[in-house]
Tab-separated table of C-alpha atoms in Angstrom:
chain	number	residue	atom	x	y	z
A	1268	MET	CA	124.872	-17.048	31.790
A	1269	GLN	CA	124.847	-19.798	33.879
A	1270	ILE	CA	125.435	-23.707	32.672
A	1271	LEU	CA	124.777	-26.692	34.611
A	1272	ASP	CA	127.857	-26.929	36.481
A	1273	GLY	CA	126.967	-23.450	37.874
A	1274	VAL	CA	129.642	-21.349	35.779
A	1275	LEU	CA	128.909	-18.289	34.951
A	1276	ILE	CA	129.659	-17.242	31.489
A	1277	TYR	CA	130.214	-13.107	30.322
A	1278	PRO	CA	128.995	-12.255	26.995
A	1279	GLU	CA	131.386	-10.657	24.556
A	1280	GLY	CA	130.708	-7.260	22.716
A	1281	LYS	CA	126.773	-6.512	22.481
A	1282	GLY	CA	123.521	-8.705	20.748
A	1283	THR	CA	121.173	-11.216	22.383
A	1284	PRO	CA	122.590	-14.824	22.481
A	1285	GLN	CA	122.346	-17.071	19.755
A	1286	ASP	CA	119.050	-19.753	20.604
A	1287	GLY	CA	118.796	-18.000	24.081
A	1288	VAL	CA	115.708	-18.733	25.727
A	1289	ILE	CA	115.755	-14.880	26.451
A	1290	SER	CA	116.539	-13.233	23.034
A	1291	PRO	CA	112.425	-13.473	21.443
A	1292	ILE	CA	111.342	-11.678	24.172
A	1293	LEU	CA	114.203	-8.727	24.125
A	1294	ALA	CA	113.751	-9.232	20.722
A	1295	ASN	CA	110.042	-8.372	20.975
A	1296	ILE	CA	110.872	-5.296	23.778
A	1297	PHE	CA	113.070	-3.569	21.362
A	1298	LEU	CA	111.772	-3.982	17.746
A	1299	ASP	CA	108.163	-2.730	18.970
A	1300	ILE	CA	109.694	0.348	19.254
A	1301	VAL	CA	112.194	0.226	16.557
A	1302	PHE	CA	110.133	-1.408	13.705
A	1303	ASP	CA	106.312	-1.839	14.977
A	1304	LYS	CA	105.650	1.661	16.002
A	1305	TRP	CA	107.946	2.888	13.430
A	1306	ILE	CA	106.223	1.619	10.701
A	1307	GLU	CA	103.273	1.973	11.707
A	1308	LYS	CA	103.464	6.045	11.990
A	1309	ASN	CA	105.563	6.334	8.684
A	1310	TYR	CA	103.909	3.305	6.942
A	1311	SER	CA	100.687	3.483	8.419
A	1312	GLU	CA	98.763	1.279	5.210
A	1313	THR	CA	101.337	-1.328	4.796
A	1314	ALA	CA	100.497	-4.792	6.664
A	1315	PHE	CA	102.918	-6.292	7.894
A	1316	GLU	CA	103.749	-9.531	10.812
A	1317	ARG	CA	106.531	-9.917	12.930
A	1318	TYR	CA	107.363	-12.958	14.807
A	1319	ALA	CA	110.314	-12.225	17.442
A	1320	ASP	CA	112.616	-10.873	15.062
A	1321	ASP	CA	110.991	-12.580	11.726
A	1322	ILE	CA	109.387	-9.871	9.850
A	1323	VAL	CA	107.388	-10.114	6.839
A	1324	VAL	CA	105.873	-6.996	5.219
A	1325	HIS	CA	103.842	-6.776	2.135
A	1326	CYS	CA	103.693	-4.422	-0.836
A	1327	HIS	CA	101.457	-4.227	-3.921
A	1328	GLU	CA	104.614	-3.027	-6.206
A	1329	PHE	CA	108.289	-3.983	-6.756
A	1330	LYS	CA	109.158	-0.121	-6.729
A	1331	GLN	CA	107.207	0.207	-3.496
A	1332	ALA	CA	109.366	-2.762	-2.123
A	1333	LEU	CA	112.386	-1.270	-3.168
A	1334	ARG	CA	112.124	2.159	-1.214
A	1335	LEU	CA	110.069	-0.205	1.815
A	1336	LEU	CA	113.458	-2.311	2.117
A	1337	GLU	CA	115.940	0.532	2.273
A	1338	ALA	CA	113.897	2.501	4.459
A	1339	ILE	CA	114.021	-0.328	6.679
A	1340	LYS	CA	117.977	-1.121	6.361
A	1341	LYS	CA	118.600	2.456	7.411
A	1342	ARG	CA	115.897	2.953	10.209
A	1343	PHE	CA	117.320	-0.465	11.858
A	1344	LYS	CA	121.211	1.176	10.883
A	1345	ASP	CA	120.234	4.164	12.918
A	1346	CYS	CA	118.970	2.327	15.613
A	1347	LYS	CA	122.584	0.175	15.791
A	1348	LEU	CA	121.234	-3.495	14.219
A	1349	GLU	CA	121.483	-4.981	10.517
A	1350	LEU	CA	119.066	-6.999	8.715
A	1351	TYR	CA	120.540	-10.967	8.208
A	1352	SER	CA	121.694	-10.388	4.338
A	1353	GLU	CA	120.514	-13.499	2.647
A	1354	LYS	CA	117.019	-13.539	4.612
A	1355	SER	CA	116.274	-10.254	3.697
A	1356	LYS	CA	115.231	-10.180	0.300
A	1357	ILE	CA	112.010	-9.224	-1.967
A	1358	VAL	CA	109.602	-12.001	-2.620
A	1359	TYR	CA	107.022	-12.201	-5.737
A	1360	CYS	CA	104.311	-13.910	-4.482
A	1361	ARG	CA	103.316	-15.027	-8.304
A	1362	ARG	CA	99.349	-15.660	-8.118
A	1363	ASN	CA	98.386	-15.125	-11.382
A	1364	GLN	CA	99.772	-16.856	-14.735
A	1365	LYS	CA	99.059	-14.028	-16.827
A	1366	ARG	CA	99.950	-10.917	-15.086
A	1367	GLN	CA	103.610	-10.981	-15.149
A	1368	PRO	CA	106.246	-8.402	-14.335
A	1369	PRO	CA	108.689	-7.128	-16.816
A	1370	PHE	CA	111.883	-8.492	-15.641
A	1371	LYS	CA	113.128	-11.644	-14.198
A	1372	VAL	CA	112.102	-12.294	-10.436
A	1373	ARG	CA	114.850	-13.997	-8.568
A	1374	TYR	CA	112.834	-15.257	-5.153
A	1375	GLN	CA	109.398	-16.142	-5.679
A	1376	LYS	CA	109.227	-18.254	-2.665
A	1377	SER	CA	109.824	-17.330	1.455
A	1378	ASP	CA	110.202	-19.281	4.678
A	1379	PHE	CA	108.227	-17.954	7.714
A	1380	LEU	CA	107.883	-19.610	10.784
A	1381	GLY	CA	108.222	-22.727	9.753
A	1382	PHE	CA	106.385	-22.329	6.538
A	1383	THR	CA	107.700	-21.956	3.176
A	1384	PHE	CA	104.851	-19.714	1.261
A	1385	MET	CA	104.634	-20.305	-2.623
A	1386	PRO	CA	102.685	-20.065	-5.639
A	1387	ARG	CA	100.344	-23.541	-5.919
A	1388	ILE	CA	97.288	-24.917	-7.345
A	1389	VAL	CA	94.402	-23.951	-5.257
A	1390	LYS	CA	90.830	-25.104	-5.207
A	1391	GLU	CA	88.378	-21.897	-4.607
A	1392	ARG	CA	84.719	-21.647	-5.478
A	1393	GLY	CA	84.880	-25.546	-7.417
A	1394	LYS	CA	87.781	-23.648	-9.923
A	1395	LEU	CA	91.132	-24.198	-9.682
A	1396	LYS	CA	93.779	-21.174	-9.872
A	1397	LEU	CA	96.985	-20.087	-8.978
A	1398	GLY	CA	97.636	-18.724	-5.410
A	1399	PHE	CA	100.297	-17.918	-3.242
A	1400	THR	CA	100.115	-20.195	0.244
A	1401	PRO	CA	102.227	-22.196	3.024
A	1402	ALA	CA	102.800	-25.675	3.231
A	1403	ILE	CA	105.353	-26.939	6.236
A	1404	SER	CA	108.700	-26.059	4.555
A	1405	ALA	CA	111.888	-28.603	3.618
A	1406	LYS	CA	114.017	-27.759	6.488
A	1407	SER	CA	110.988	-28.122	8.880
A	1408	ILE	CA	110.508	-31.608	7.477
A	1409	ALA	CA	114.876	-32.004	8.014
A	1410	ARG	CA	114.841	-30.923	11.282
A	1411	ILE	CA	111.991	-32.807	12.674
A	1412	THR	CA	113.415	-36.438	10.589
A	1413	ASP	CA	116.510	-35.293	12.281
A	1414	GLU	CA	114.896	-35.445	15.715
A	1415	LEU	CA	112.985	-38.661	15.214
A	1416	ARG	CA	116.459	-40.486	13.781
A	1417	LYS	CA	118.268	-39.559	17.140
A	1418	LEU	CA	115.525	-41.041	19.216
A	1419	LYS	CA	116.151	-44.304	17.423
A	1420	ILE	CA	112.740	-45.571	17.525
A	1421	HIS	CA	113.525	-49.088	16.119
A	1422	ARG	CA	115.422	-49.894	19.317
A	1423	TRP	CA	112.906	-49.373	21.352
A	1424	VAL	CA	112.605	-53.409	21.223
A	1425	HIS	CA	111.986	-53.067	25.472
A	1426	PHE	CA	109.016	-51.395	24.648
A	1427	SER	CA	105.320	-52.335	23.258
A	1428	LEU	CA	103.745	-50.729	19.822
A	1429	SER	CA	101.070	-49.311	22.419
A	1430	ARG	CA	104.195	-47.866	24.521
A	1431	ILE	CA	105.927	-46.535	21.853
A	1432	ALA	CA	102.683	-45.199	20.574
A	1433	GLU	CA	102.169	-43.404	24.210
A	1434	LEU	CA	105.568	-42.048	24.191
A	1435	LEU	CA	105.159	-40.193	21.079
A	1436	ARG	CA	101.899	-39.230	21.196
A	1437	SER	CA	102.609	-35.270	22.235
A	1438	ARG	CA	105.232	-34.768	20.095
A	1439	ILE	CA	103.226	-35.886	16.592
A	1440	ARG	CA	100.456	-34.127	18.181
A	1441	GLY	CA	102.203	-31.013	18.159
A	1442	TRP	CA	103.694	-31.250	15.108
A	1443	ILE	CA	99.881	-31.949	13.510
A	1444	ASN	CA	98.404	-29.532	14.915
A	1445	TYR	CA	100.580	-27.094	14.220
A	1446	TYR	CA	101.966	-27.893	10.967
A	1447	SER	CA	98.270	-29.724	9.351
A	1448	LYS	CA	96.706	-25.645	9.573
A	1449	PHE	CA	98.254	-25.534	5.980
A	1450	ARG	CA	98.096	-27.953	3.219
A	1451	LYS	CA	97.997	-31.318	5.342
A	1452	SER	CA	98.783	-33.723	2.705
A	1453	ALA	CA	102.806	-31.730	2.448
A	1454	LEU	CA	103.137	-33.867	5.753
A	1455	ARG	CA	103.225	-37.137	4.201
A	1456	GLU	CA	106.549	-37.244	3.572
A	1457	LEU	CA	107.605	-36.602	7.450
A	1458	PHE	CA	105.578	-39.044	8.683
A	1459	ARG	CA	106.289	-42.071	6.016
A	1460	THR	CA	110.108	-41.477	7.582
A	1461	LEU	CA	108.621	-42.516	10.901
A	1462	ASN	CA	106.639	-45.503	9.496
A	1463	LEU	CA	109.961	-46.476	7.972
A	1464	GLN	CA	111.493	-46.428	11.589
A	1465	ILE	CA	108.261	-48.081	13.075
A	1466	ILE	CA	108.862	-51.061	10.134
A	1467	LYS	CA	112.309	-51.157	11.746
A	1468	TRP	CA	111.241	-51.727	15.107
A	1469	VAL	CA	108.947	-54.901	13.514
A	1470	ARG	CA	112.104	-56.368	12.132
A	1471	ASN	CA	114.173	-55.930	15.292
A	1472	LYS	CA	111.483	-57.136	17.782
A	1473	TYR	CA	110.260	-59.777	16.216
A	1474	ARG	CA	112.988	-62.545	15.232
A	1475	LYS	CA	110.821	-63.913	12.189
A	1476	PHE	CA	111.068	-60.708	10.422
A	1477	ARG	CA	114.899	-60.406	10.797
A	1478	ARG	CA	116.050	-62.451	7.754
A	1479	ARG	CA	113.166	-61.687	5.691
A	1480	SER	CA	112.548	-58.895	3.499
A	1481	TRP	CA	111.163	-55.487	4.913
A	1482	TYR	CA	107.957	-56.119	2.688
A	1483	LYS	CA	106.745	-58.723	5.213
A	1484	ALA	CA	107.219	-56.533	8.081
A	1485	TYR	CA	105.391	-53.437	6.223
A	1486	ARG	CA	102.342	-56.112	5.590
A	1487	TYR	CA	102.541	-56.511	9.276
A	1488	LEU	CA	102.437	-52.982	10.406
A	1489	LYS	CA	100.112	-52.464	7.538
A	1490	GLY	CA	97.992	-55.107	8.923
A	1491	ILE	CA	98.024	-53.698	12.749
A	1492	ALA	CA	97.202	-50.224	11.185
A	1493	LYS	CA	93.945	-51.245	9.775
A	1494	ASN	CA	93.000	-53.112	12.914
A	1495	PHE	CA	93.773	-49.948	15.081
A	1496	PRO	CA	93.415	-47.212	12.850
A	1497	ASN	CA	93.719	-44.743	16.086
A	1498	LEU	CA	97.135	-46.040	17.770
A	1499	PHE	CA	99.278	-43.532	16.819
A	1500	GLU	CA	98.552	-39.732	15.943
A	1501	HIS	CA	99.513	-39.784	12.564
A	1502	TRP	CA	97.756	-42.758	11.725
A	1503	LYS	CA	94.223	-40.944	12.595
A	1504	CYS	CA	94.921	-38.755	9.993
A	1505	GLY	CA	95.483	-41.125	7.279
A	1506	PHE	CA	99.457	-41.573	7.009
A	1507	LEU	CA	98.633	-45.206	7.526
A	1508	PRO	CA	102.084	-47.354	6.548
């Protein structure tokens, strides 16, 4: 790798650099042979999804899942790879309250591509039932919240509110386009944090709110959101202050 000052860094050992730009490409090339073609040849009826080195394999029975996990471990070991033990687990996709396995289930939820899949109440054909559906994961919310805090929006007092909305538009639109595909209401916690950042900006921007309670600044922003509901991208989706 070549860093910004031109210095070349040579890797020690084998493997791809963690979070490296080229790592997903190399993973796709390597795992296409090591995993995709192997499982299609030996377990043709087994459904799976893979994105770079993140893989989900679907099984109908617990014993089938155990046998397949051991086979995958052996396949990877033969190809000089090792599964990440903390992520390699069998998850019980509970979808029915009546049919339960005769043993204690350890995992009933799993993260994949920024979403958490777990049992949730869903509405199907006008009836409520237990499903196994995705929603934005707690890790994704924490990561984006940390990103918002690092932006320090409350200190952008040299900008107008419309300018702040313009600067944040592409970020917010990207989060909504990706994470609102499933269980859009789960984004409420994330955009509550963003609205609080904007309320802090109101208090810093206008002197009349600095020594008054937070509620005054909140009421002021709420009034703006009512009159201009399309100002921020998340306001358009109903996540108003």
